[in-house]
mmCIF file of C-alpha atoms in Angstrom:
data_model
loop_
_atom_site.group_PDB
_atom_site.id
_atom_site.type_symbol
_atom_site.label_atom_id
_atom_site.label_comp_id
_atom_site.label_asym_id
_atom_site.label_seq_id
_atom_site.Cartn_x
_atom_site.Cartn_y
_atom_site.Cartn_z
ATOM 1 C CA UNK A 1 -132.951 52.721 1.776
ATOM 2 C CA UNK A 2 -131.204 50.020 3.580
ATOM 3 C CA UNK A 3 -129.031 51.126 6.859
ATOM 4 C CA UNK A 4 -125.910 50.622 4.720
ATOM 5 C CA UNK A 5 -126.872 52.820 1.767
ATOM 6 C CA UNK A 6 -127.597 55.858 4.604
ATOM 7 C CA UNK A 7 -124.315 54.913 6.508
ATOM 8 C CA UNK A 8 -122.472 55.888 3.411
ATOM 9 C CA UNK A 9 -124.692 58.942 2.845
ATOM 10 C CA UNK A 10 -123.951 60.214 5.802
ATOM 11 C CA UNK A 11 -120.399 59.707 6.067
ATOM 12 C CA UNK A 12 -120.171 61.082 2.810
ATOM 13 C CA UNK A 13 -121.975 64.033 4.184
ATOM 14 C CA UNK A 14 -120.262 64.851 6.702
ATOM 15 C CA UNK A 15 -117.065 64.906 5.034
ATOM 16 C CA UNK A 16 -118.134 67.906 2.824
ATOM 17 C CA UNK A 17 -118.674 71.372 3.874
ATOM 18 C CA UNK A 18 -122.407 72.412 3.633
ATOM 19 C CA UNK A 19 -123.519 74.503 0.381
ATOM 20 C CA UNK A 20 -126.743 76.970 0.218
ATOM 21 C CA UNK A 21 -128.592 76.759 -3.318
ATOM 22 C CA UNK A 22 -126.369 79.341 -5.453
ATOM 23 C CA UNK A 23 -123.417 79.138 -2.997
ATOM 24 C CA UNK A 24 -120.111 79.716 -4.897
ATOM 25 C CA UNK A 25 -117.691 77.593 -2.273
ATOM 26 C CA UNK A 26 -118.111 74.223 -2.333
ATOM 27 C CA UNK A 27 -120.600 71.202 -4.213
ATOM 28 C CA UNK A 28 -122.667 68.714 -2.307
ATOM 29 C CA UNK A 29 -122.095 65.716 -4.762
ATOM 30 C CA UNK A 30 -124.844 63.687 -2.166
ATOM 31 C CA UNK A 31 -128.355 64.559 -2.255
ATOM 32 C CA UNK A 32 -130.809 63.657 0.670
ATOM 33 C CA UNK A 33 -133.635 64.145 -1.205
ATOM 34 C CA UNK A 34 -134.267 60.931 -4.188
ATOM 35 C CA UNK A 35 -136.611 62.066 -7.337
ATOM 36 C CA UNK A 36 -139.598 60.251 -6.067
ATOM 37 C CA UNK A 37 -139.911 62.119 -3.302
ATOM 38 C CA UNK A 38 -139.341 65.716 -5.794
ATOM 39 C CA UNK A 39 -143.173 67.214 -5.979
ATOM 40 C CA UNK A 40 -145.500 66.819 -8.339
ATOM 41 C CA UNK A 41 -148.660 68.883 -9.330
ATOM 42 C CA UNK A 42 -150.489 70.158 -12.321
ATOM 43 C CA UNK A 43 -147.731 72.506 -13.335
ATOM 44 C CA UNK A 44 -145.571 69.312 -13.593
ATOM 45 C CA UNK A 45 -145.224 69.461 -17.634
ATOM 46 C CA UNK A 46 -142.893 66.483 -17.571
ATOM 47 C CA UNK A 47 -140.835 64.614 -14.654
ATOM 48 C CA UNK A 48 -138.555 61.561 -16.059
ATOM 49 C CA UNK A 49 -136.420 59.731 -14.235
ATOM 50 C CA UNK A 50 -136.019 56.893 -16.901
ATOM 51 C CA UNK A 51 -138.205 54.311 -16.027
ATOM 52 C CA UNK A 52 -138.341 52.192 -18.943
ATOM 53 C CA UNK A 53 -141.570 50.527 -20.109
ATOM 54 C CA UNK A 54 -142.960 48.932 -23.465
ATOM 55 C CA UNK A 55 -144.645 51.068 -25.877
ATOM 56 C CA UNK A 56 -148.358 51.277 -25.873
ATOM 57 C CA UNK A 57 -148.348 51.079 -29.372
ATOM 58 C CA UNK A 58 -145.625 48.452 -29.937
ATOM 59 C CA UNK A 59 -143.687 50.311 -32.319
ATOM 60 C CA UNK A 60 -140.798 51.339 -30.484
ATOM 61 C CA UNK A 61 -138.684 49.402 -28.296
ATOM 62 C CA UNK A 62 -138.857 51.464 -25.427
ATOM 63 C CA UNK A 63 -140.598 54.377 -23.871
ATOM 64 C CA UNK A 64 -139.548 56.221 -20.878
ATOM 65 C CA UNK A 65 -142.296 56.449 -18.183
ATOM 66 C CA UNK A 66 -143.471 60.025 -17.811
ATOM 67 C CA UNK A 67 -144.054 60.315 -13.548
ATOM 68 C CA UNK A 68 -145.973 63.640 -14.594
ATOM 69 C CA UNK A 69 -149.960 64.075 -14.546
ATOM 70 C CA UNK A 70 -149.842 64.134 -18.524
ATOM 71 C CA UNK A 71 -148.173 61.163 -19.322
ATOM 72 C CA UNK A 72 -145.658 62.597 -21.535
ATOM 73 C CA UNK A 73 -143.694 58.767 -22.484
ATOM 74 C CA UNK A 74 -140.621 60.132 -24.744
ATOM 75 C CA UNK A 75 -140.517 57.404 -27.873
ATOM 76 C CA UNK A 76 -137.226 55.872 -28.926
ATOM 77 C CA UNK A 77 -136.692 56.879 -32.452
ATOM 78 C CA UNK A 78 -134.354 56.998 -34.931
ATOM 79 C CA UNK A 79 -132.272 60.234 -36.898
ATOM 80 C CA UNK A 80 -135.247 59.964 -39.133
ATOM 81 C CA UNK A 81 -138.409 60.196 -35.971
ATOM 82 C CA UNK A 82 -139.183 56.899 -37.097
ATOM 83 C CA UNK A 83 -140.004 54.352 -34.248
ATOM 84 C CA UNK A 84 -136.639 52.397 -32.894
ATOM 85 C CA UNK A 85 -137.256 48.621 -32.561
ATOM 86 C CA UNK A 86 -134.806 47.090 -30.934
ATOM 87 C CA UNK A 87 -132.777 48.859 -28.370
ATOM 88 C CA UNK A 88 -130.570 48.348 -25.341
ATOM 89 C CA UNK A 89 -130.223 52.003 -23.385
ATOM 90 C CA UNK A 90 -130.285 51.027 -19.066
ATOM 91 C CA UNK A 91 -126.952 51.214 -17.475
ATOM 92 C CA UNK A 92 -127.898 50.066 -13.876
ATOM 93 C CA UNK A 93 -129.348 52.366 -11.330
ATOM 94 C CA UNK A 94 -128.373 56.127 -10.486
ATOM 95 C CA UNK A 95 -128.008 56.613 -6.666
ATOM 96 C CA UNK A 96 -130.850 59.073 -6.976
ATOM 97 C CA UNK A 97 -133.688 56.301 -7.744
ATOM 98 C CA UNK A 98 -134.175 56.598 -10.891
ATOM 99 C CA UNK A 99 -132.505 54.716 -13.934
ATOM 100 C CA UNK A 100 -129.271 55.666 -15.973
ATOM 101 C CA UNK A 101 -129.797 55.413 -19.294
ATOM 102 C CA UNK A 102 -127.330 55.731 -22.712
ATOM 103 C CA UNK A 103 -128.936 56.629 -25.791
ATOM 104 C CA UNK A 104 -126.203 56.169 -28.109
ATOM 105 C CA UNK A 105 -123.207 54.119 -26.323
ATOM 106 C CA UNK A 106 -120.297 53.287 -28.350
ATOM 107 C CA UNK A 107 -121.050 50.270 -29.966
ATOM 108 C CA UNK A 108 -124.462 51.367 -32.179
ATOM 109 C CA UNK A 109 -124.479 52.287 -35.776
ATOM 110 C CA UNK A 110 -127.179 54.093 -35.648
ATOM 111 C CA UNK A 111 -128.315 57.215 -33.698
ATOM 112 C CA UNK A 112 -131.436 57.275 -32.201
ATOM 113 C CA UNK A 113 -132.774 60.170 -29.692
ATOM 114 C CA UNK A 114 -136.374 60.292 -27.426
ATOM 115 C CA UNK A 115 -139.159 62.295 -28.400
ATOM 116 C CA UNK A 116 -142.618 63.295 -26.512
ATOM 117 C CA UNK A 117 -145.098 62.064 -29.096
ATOM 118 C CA UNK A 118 -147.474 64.242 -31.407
ATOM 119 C CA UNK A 119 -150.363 63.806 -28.924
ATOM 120 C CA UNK A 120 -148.512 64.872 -25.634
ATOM 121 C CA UNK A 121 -148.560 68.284 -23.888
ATOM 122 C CA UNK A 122 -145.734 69.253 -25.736
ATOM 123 C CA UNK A 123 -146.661 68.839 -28.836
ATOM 124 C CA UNK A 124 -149.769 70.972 -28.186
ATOM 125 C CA UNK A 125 -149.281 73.820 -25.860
ATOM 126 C CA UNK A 126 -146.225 76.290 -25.522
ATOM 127 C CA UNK A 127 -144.155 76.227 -21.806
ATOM 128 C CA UNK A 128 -144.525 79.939 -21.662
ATOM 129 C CA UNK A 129 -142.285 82.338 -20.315
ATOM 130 C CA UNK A 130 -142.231 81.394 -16.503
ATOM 131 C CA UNK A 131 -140.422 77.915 -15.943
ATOM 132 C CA UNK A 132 -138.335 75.882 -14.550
ATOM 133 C CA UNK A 133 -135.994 72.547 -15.911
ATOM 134 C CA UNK A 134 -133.944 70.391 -14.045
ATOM 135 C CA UNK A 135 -131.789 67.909 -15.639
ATOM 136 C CA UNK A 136 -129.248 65.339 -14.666
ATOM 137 C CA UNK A 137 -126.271 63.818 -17.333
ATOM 138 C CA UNK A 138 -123.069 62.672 -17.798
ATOM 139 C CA UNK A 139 -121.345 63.823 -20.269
ATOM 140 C CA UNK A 140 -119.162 61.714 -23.444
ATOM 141 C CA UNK A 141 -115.451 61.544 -23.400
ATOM 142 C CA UNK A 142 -115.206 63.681 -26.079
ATOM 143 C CA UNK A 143 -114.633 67.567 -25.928
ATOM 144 C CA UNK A 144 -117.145 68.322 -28.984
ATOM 145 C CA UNK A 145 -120.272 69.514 -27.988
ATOM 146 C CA UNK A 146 -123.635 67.067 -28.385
ATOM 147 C CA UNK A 147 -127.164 68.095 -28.368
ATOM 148 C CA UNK A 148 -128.578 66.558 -24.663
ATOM 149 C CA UNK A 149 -132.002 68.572 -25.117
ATOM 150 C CA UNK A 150 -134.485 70.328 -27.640
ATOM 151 C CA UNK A 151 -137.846 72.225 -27.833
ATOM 152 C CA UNK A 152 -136.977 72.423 -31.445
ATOM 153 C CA UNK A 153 -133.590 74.183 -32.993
ATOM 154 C CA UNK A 154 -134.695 77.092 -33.228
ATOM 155 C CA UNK A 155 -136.100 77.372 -29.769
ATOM 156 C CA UNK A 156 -134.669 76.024 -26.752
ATOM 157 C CA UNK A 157 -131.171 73.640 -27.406
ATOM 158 C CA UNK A 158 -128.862 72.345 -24.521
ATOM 159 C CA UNK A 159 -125.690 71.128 -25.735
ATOM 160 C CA UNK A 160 -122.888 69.105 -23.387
ATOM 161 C CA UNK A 161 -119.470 67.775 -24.259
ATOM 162 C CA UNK A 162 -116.720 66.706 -21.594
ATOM 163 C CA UNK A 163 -115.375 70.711 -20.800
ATOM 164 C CA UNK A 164 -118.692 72.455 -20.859
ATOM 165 C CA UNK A 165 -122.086 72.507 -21.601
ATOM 166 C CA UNK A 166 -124.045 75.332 -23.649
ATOM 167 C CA UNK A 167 -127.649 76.576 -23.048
ATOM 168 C CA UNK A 168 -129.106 78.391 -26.308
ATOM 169 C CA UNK A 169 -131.847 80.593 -26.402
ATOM 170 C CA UNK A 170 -132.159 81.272 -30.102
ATOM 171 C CA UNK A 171 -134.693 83.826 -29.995
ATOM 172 C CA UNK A 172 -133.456 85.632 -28.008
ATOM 173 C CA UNK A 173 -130.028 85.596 -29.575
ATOM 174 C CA UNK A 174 -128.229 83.890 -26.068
ATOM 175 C CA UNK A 175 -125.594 81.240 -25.807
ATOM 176 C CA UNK A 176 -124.268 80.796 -21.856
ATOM 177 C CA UNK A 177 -121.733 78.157 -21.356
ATOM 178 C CA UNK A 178 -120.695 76.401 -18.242
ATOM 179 C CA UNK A 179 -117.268 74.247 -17.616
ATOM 180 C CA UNK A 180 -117.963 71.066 -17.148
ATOM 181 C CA UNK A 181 -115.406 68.749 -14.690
ATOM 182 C CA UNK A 182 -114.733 65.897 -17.596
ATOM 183 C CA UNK A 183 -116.730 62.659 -18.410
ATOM 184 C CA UNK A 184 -116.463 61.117 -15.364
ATOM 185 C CA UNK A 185 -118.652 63.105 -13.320
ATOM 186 C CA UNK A 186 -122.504 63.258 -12.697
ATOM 187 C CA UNK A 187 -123.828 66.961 -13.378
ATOM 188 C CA UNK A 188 -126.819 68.984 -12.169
ATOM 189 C CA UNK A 189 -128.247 71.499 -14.468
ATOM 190 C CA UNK A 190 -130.934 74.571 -13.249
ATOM 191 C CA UNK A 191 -132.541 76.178 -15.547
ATOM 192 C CA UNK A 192 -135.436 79.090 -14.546
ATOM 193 C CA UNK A 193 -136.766 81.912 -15.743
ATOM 194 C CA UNK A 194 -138.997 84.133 -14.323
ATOM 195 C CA UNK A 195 -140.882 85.567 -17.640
ATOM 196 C CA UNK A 196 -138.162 87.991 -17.181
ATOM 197 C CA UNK A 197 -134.694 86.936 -16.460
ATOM 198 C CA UNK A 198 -133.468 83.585 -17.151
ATOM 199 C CA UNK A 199 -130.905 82.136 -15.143
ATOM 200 C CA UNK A 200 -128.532 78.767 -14.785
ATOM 201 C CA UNK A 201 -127.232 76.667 -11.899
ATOM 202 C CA UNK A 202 -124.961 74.133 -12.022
ATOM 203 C CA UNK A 203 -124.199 71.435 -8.788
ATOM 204 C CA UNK A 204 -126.155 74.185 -6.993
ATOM 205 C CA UNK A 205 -123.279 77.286 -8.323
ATOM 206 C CA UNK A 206 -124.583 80.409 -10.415
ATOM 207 C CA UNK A 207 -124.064 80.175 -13.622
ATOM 208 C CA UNK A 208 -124.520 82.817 -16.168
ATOM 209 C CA UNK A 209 -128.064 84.650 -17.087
ATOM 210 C CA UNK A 210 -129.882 87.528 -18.814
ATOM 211 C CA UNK A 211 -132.550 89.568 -18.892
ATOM 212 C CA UNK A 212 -135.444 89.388 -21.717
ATOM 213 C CA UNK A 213 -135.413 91.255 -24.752
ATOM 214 C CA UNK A 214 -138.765 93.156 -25.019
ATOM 215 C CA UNK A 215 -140.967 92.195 -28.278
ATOM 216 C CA UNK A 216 -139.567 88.374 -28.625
ATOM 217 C CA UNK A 217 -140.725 85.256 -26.467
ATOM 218 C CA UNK A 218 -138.191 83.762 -24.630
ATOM 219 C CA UNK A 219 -138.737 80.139 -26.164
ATOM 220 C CA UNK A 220 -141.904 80.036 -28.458
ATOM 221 C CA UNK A 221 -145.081 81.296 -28.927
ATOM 222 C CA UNK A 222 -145.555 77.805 -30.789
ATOM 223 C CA UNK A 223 -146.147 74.277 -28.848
ATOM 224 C CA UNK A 224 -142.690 71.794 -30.221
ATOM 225 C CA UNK A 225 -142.197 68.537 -29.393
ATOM 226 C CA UNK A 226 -139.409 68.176 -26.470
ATOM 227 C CA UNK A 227 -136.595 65.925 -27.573
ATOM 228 C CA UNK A 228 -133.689 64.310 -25.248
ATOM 229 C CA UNK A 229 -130.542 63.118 -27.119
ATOM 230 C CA UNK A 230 -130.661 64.955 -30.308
ATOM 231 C CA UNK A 231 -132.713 68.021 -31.826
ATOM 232 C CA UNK A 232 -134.146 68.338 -35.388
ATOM 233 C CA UNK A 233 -131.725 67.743 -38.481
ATOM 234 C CA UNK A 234 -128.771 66.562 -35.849
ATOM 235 C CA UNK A 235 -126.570 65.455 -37.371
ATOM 236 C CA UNK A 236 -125.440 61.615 -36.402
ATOM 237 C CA UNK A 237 -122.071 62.851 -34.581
ATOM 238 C CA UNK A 238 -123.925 65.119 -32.463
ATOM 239 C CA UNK A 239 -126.368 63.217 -31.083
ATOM 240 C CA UNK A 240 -125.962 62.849 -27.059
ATOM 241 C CA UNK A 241 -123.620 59.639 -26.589
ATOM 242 C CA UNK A 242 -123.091 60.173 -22.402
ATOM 243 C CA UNK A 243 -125.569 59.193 -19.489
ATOM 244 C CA UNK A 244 -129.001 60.948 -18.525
ATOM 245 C CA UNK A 245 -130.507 60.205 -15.013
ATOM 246 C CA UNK A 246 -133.251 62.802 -14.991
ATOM 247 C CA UNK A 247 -135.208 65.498 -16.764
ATOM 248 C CA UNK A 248 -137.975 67.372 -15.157
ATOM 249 C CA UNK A 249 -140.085 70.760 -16.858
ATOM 250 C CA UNK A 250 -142.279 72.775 -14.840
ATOM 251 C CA UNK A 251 -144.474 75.911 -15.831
ATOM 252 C CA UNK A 252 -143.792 77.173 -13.020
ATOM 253 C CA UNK A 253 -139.991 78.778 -11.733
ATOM 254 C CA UNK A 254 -139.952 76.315 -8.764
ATOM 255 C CA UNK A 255 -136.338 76.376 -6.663
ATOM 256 C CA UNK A 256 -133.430 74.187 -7.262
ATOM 257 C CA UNK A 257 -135.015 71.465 -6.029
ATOM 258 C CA UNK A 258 -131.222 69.692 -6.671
ATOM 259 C CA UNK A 259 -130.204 71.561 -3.810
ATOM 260 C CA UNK A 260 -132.614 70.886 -1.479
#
Protein backbone atom coordinates (compact mmCIF):
# COMPACT_ATOMS: atom_id res chain seq x y z
CA UNK A 1 0.00 0.00 0.00
CA UNK A 2 1.38 3.20 -1.19
CA UNK A 3 1.44 6.28 1.50
CA UNK A 4 -1.51 7.76 -0.42
CA UNK A 5 -3.81 4.72 -0.38
CA UNK A 6 -3.22 4.66 3.79
CA UNK A 7 -3.62 8.55 3.94
CA UNK A 8 -7.11 8.04 2.71
CA UNK A 9 -7.64 5.00 4.96
CA UNK A 10 -6.98 6.73 7.70
CA UNK A 11 -8.76 9.82 7.19
CA UNK A 12 -11.55 7.83 6.30
CA UNK A 13 -11.12 6.17 9.61
CA UNK A 14 -11.10 8.58 11.65
CA UNK A 15 -14.09 10.18 10.45
CA UNK A 16 -16.29 7.20 11.58
CA UNK A 17 -17.10 6.20 15.00
CA UNK A 18 -15.48 2.81 15.97
CA UNK A 19 -17.81 -0.47 15.75
CA UNK A 20 -17.18 -3.89 17.85
CA UNK A 21 -18.04 -7.13 15.70
CA UNK A 22 -22.01 -7.37 16.29
CA UNK A 23 -22.26 -3.69 17.39
CA UNK A 24 -25.73 -2.29 16.45
CA UNK A 25 -24.57 1.68 16.17
CA UNK A 26 -22.62 2.43 13.48
CA UNK A 27 -20.66 0.47 10.14
CA UNK A 28 -16.98 0.67 9.47
CA UNK A 29 -17.26 0.80 5.56
CA UNK A 30 -12.97 0.68 5.72
CA UNK A 31 -11.31 -2.40 6.63
CA UNK A 32 -7.58 -2.48 7.86
CA UNK A 33 -7.21 -5.85 7.33
CA UNK A 34 -6.96 -6.87 3.03
CA UNK A 35 -7.97 -10.74 2.21
CA UNK A 36 -4.44 -11.81 1.75
CA UNK A 37 -3.55 -11.21 4.93
CA UNK A 38 -7.24 -13.26 6.24
CA UNK A 39 -5.75 -16.85 7.61
CA UNK A 40 -5.52 -19.79 6.05
CA UNK A 41 -5.22 -23.46 7.33
CA UNK A 42 -6.53 -26.89 6.68
CA UNK A 43 -10.04 -26.03 7.72
CA UNK A 44 -9.90 -23.43 4.87
CA UNK A 45 -12.60 -25.35 2.52
CA UNK A 46 -12.48 -22.51 0.02
CA UNK A 47 -11.05 -18.75 0.14
CA UNK A 48 -11.73 -16.71 -3.31
CA UNK A 49 -11.02 -13.47 -3.82
CA UNK A 50 -11.41 -13.64 -7.71
CA UNK A 51 -8.21 -14.05 -9.07
CA UNK A 52 -8.79 -15.00 -12.50
CA UNK A 53 -6.64 -17.61 -14.28
CA UNK A 54 -6.97 -19.95 -17.47
CA UNK A 55 -8.47 -23.24 -17.10
CA UNK A 56 -6.28 -26.22 -16.65
CA UNK A 57 -8.28 -27.99 -18.92
CA UNK A 58 -8.95 -25.30 -21.55
CA UNK A 59 -12.52 -25.65 -21.66
CA UNK A 60 -13.73 -22.75 -19.95
CA UNK A 61 -12.74 -19.30 -20.33
CA UNK A 62 -11.97 -18.60 -16.95
CA UNK A 63 -11.46 -20.09 -13.57
CA UNK A 64 -11.26 -18.29 -10.38
CA UNK A 65 -8.07 -19.09 -8.37
CA UNK A 66 -8.96 -20.98 -5.21
CA UNK A 67 -6.20 -19.28 -2.37
CA UNK A 68 -7.34 -22.42 -0.21
CA UNK A 69 -5.08 -25.66 0.46
CA UNK A 70 -7.56 -27.69 -1.90
CA UNK A 71 -7.54 -25.84 -4.86
CA UNK A 72 -11.15 -25.51 -5.25
CA UNK A 73 -10.97 -23.22 -9.01
CA UNK A 74 -14.91 -22.45 -9.52
CA UNK A 75 -15.45 -23.13 -13.58
CA UNK A 76 -17.33 -20.61 -15.68
CA UNK A 77 -20.28 -22.38 -17.05
CA UNK A 78 -23.26 -21.90 -18.62
CA UNK A 79 -27.38 -22.37 -17.40
CA UNK A 80 -26.74 -25.79 -18.73
CA UNK A 81 -23.02 -26.67 -16.40
CA UNK A 82 -21.53 -26.80 -19.64
CA UNK A 83 -18.01 -25.10 -19.89
CA UNK A 84 -18.28 -21.11 -20.88
CA UNK A 85 -15.77 -20.19 -23.63
CA UNK A 86 -15.52 -16.91 -24.05
CA UNK A 87 -16.15 -14.54 -21.25
CA UNK A 88 -15.44 -11.04 -20.00
CA UNK A 89 -16.35 -10.93 -15.94
CA UNK A 90 -13.23 -8.38 -14.11
CA UNK A 91 -14.44 -4.99 -13.25
CA UNK A 92 -11.11 -3.45 -11.92
CA UNK A 93 -9.87 -3.99 -8.45
CA UNK A 94 -11.90 -4.01 -5.03
CA UNK A 95 -10.09 -1.86 -2.37
CA UNK A 96 -9.78 -5.06 -0.39
CA UNK A 97 -7.07 -6.78 -2.84
CA UNK A 98 -8.80 -8.92 -4.46
CA UNK A 99 -10.69 -8.61 -7.92
CA UNK A 100 -14.39 -7.46 -8.64
CA UNK A 101 -15.92 -9.55 -10.80
CA UNK A 102 -19.64 -9.53 -12.79
CA UNK A 103 -20.95 -12.71 -13.82
CA UNK A 104 -23.79 -11.64 -15.78
CA UNK A 105 -23.52 -7.68 -16.56
CA UNK A 106 -26.10 -6.20 -18.66
CA UNK A 107 -25.06 -6.66 -21.98
CA UNK A 108 -24.84 -10.86 -22.18
CA UNK A 109 -27.45 -13.07 -23.62
CA UNK A 110 -26.63 -15.71 -21.90
CA UNK A 111 -26.36 -16.59 -18.16
CA UNK A 112 -23.57 -18.26 -16.98
CA UNK A 113 -22.73 -18.93 -13.06
CA UNK A 114 -19.22 -20.59 -11.33
CA UNK A 115 -19.11 -23.95 -10.12
CA UNK A 116 -16.36 -25.98 -7.92
CA UNK A 117 -15.74 -28.89 -10.27
CA UNK A 118 -16.77 -32.69 -9.76
CA UNK A 119 -13.28 -33.49 -8.39
CA UNK A 120 -13.00 -30.65 -5.70
CA UNK A 121 -13.68 -30.88 -1.93
CA UNK A 122 -17.02 -29.96 -2.49
CA UNK A 123 -18.09 -32.19 -4.62
CA UNK A 124 -16.88 -34.98 -2.30
CA UNK A 125 -17.25 -34.30 1.33
CA UNK A 126 -20.19 -32.53 3.27
CA UNK A 127 -19.22 -28.93 5.30
CA UNK A 128 -20.80 -30.35 8.36
CA UNK A 129 -22.61 -28.67 10.91
CA UNK A 130 -19.88 -26.31 12.46
CA UNK A 131 -18.88 -23.45 9.90
CA UNK A 132 -18.30 -20.42 8.96
CA UNK A 133 -18.85 -18.21 5.32
CA UNK A 134 -17.89 -14.92 4.57
CA UNK A 135 -18.90 -13.26 1.48
CA UNK A 136 -18.57 -9.92 -0.17
CA UNK A 137 -21.22 -8.50 -3.21
CA UNK A 138 -22.89 -5.86 -4.64
CA UNK A 139 -26.02 -6.19 -5.34
CA UNK A 140 -28.18 -5.47 -9.10
CA UNK A 141 -30.36 -2.48 -9.49
CA UNK A 142 -33.21 -4.41 -9.42
CA UNK A 143 -35.46 -5.15 -6.29
CA UNK A 144 -36.12 -8.98 -7.34
CA UNK A 145 -34.21 -11.29 -5.56
CA UNK A 146 -31.12 -13.34 -7.49
CA UNK A 147 -29.46 -16.43 -6.39
CA UNK A 148 -25.59 -15.07 -5.28
CA UNK A 149 -24.77 -18.65 -3.69
CA UNK A 150 -25.65 -22.51 -3.63
CA UNK A 151 -24.66 -25.86 -1.99
CA UNK A 152 -27.46 -27.16 -4.07
CA UNK A 153 -31.38 -25.90 -3.86
CA UNK A 154 -32.32 -27.84 -1.61
CA UNK A 155 -29.53 -27.20 0.80
CA UNK A 156 -27.92 -24.04 1.44
CA UNK A 157 -29.25 -20.87 -1.11
CA UNK A 158 -28.29 -17.11 -0.57
CA UNK A 159 -30.35 -14.87 -2.51
CA UNK A 160 -29.64 -10.78 -2.91
CA UNK A 161 -31.59 -8.12 -4.75
CA UNK A 162 -31.14 -4.21 -4.20
CA UNK A 163 -33.55 -4.05 -0.64
CA UNK A 164 -32.43 -7.25 0.96
CA UNK A 165 -30.81 -10.31 0.81
CA UNK A 166 -32.27 -13.85 1.96
CA UNK A 167 -30.32 -16.77 3.59
CA UNK A 168 -32.30 -20.23 3.17
CA UNK A 169 -31.79 -23.14 5.07
CA UNK A 170 -34.16 -25.56 3.40
CA UNK A 171 -33.84 -28.33 5.69
CA UNK A 172 -34.34 -26.90 8.23
CA UNK A 173 -37.37 -25.03 7.00
CA UNK A 174 -35.51 -21.21 7.62
CA UNK A 175 -35.63 -18.14 5.47
CA UNK A 176 -33.86 -14.87 7.40
CA UNK A 177 -33.77 -11.75 5.42
CA UNK A 178 -31.65 -8.72 5.82
CA UNK A 179 -32.29 -5.00 4.23
CA UNK A 180 -29.95 -4.26 2.04
CA UNK A 181 -28.87 -0.20 1.48
CA UNK A 182 -29.56 -0.28 -2.58
CA UNK A 183 -27.16 -1.21 -5.50
CA UNK A 184 -24.72 1.11 -4.91
CA UNK A 185 -23.16 -0.17 -1.93
CA UNK A 186 -20.49 -2.91 -1.14
CA UNK A 187 -21.98 -5.52 1.49
CA UNK A 188 -20.45 -7.88 4.05
CA UNK A 189 -22.23 -11.04 4.77
CA UNK A 190 -21.41 -13.50 8.15
CA UNK A 191 -22.62 -16.50 8.16
CA UNK A 192 -21.72 -19.19 11.30
CA UNK A 193 -23.06 -21.79 12.92
CA UNK A 194 -21.98 -23.51 15.70
CA UNK A 195 -23.53 -27.21 14.99
CA UNK A 196 -26.18 -25.63 16.98
CA UNK A 197 -27.34 -22.19 16.32
CA UNK A 198 -26.80 -20.50 13.15
CA UNK A 199 -26.44 -16.96 13.01
CA UNK A 200 -25.96 -13.81 10.37
CA UNK A 201 -23.96 -10.58 10.35
CA UNK A 202 -24.14 -8.03 8.09
CA UNK A 203 -21.30 -4.85 7.84
CA UNK A 204 -20.42 -6.33 11.25
CA UNK A 205 -24.58 -5.79 12.70
CA UNK A 206 -26.63 -8.94 14.01
CA UNK A 207 -28.74 -10.15 11.86
CA UNK A 208 -31.34 -12.72 12.45
CA UNK A 209 -30.64 -16.58 13.62
CA UNK A 210 -32.02 -19.86 15.01
CA UNK A 211 -31.47 -22.66 16.78
CA UNK A 212 -31.28 -26.36 15.15
CA UNK A 213 -34.07 -28.55 14.80
CA UNK A 214 -33.13 -31.94 16.41
CA UNK A 215 -33.23 -35.07 13.84
CA UNK A 216 -32.34 -32.91 10.49
CA UNK A 217 -28.74 -31.65 9.41
CA UNK A 218 -28.44 -28.21 9.14
CA UNK A 219 -27.17 -28.26 5.37
CA UNK A 220 -26.53 -31.92 4.15
CA UNK A 221 -25.50 -35.07 5.11
CA UNK A 222 -24.53 -35.29 1.25
CA UNK A 223 -21.20 -33.57 -0.34
CA UNK A 224 -22.88 -30.78 -3.40
CA UNK A 225 -21.02 -28.89 -5.53
CA UNK A 226 -20.81 -25.04 -4.26
CA UNK A 227 -22.05 -22.69 -6.93
CA UNK A 228 -21.63 -18.65 -7.03
CA UNK A 229 -24.08 -16.79 -9.34
CA UNK A 230 -26.85 -19.17 -9.79
CA UNK A 231 -28.06 -22.58 -8.12
CA UNK A 232 -29.47 -25.69 -9.91
CA UNK A 233 -32.51 -25.23 -12.43
CA UNK A 234 -32.15 -21.14 -12.00
CA UNK A 235 -33.85 -19.86 -13.96
CA UNK A 236 -32.01 -17.21 -16.51
CA UNK A 237 -33.63 -14.01 -14.69
CA UNK A 238 -32.38 -15.08 -11.47
CA UNK A 239 -29.07 -15.65 -11.97
CA UNK A 240 -26.73 -13.08 -9.86
CA UNK A 241 -26.25 -9.95 -12.31
CA UNK A 242 -24.35 -7.49 -9.40
CA UNK A 243 -20.58 -7.57 -8.23
CA UNK A 244 -18.78 -10.33 -6.00
CA UNK A 245 -15.37 -9.41 -4.36
CA UNK A 246 -15.00 -12.39 -2.08
CA UNK A 247 -16.23 -15.75 -0.86
CA UNK A 248 -14.52 -17.68 1.81
CA UNK A 249 -15.97 -21.34 3.63
CA UNK A 250 -14.44 -22.65 6.62
CA UNK A 251 -15.29 -25.91 8.68
CA UNK A 252 -14.68 -24.31 11.32
CA UNK A 253 -17.07 -21.17 13.09
CA UNK A 254 -14.06 -18.77 12.92
CA UNK A 255 -15.07 -14.85 13.96
CA UNK A 256 -16.10 -12.17 11.64
CA UNK A 257 -12.99 -11.87 10.34
CA UNK A 258 -14.81 -8.66 8.26
CA UNK A 259 -14.68 -6.96 11.39
CA UNK A 260 -11.46 -7.39 12.44
Amino acid sequence: MNNTQWLKRLIAAAALPLAACGGTDTVVEDREISVETMPVNGDTLGFWIMQTETCLDGAAAICINDNSPYSNDLVLEDASLQPVVERYMERGNSDIGGKIIQINADDEALPAQLRTPEDSLFAATPIGEVFAIHLRFKPAAGEALQTLMSLGTGVFNVEAGSASVVVQFPVQGKRLLLPLEGPERWNELYIVSDGQNVSLQLNCENGPGFGKTAGAPLLSRTASALMLGARPTTPASEHFSGQVDMLRVSRVNEANLFCQ
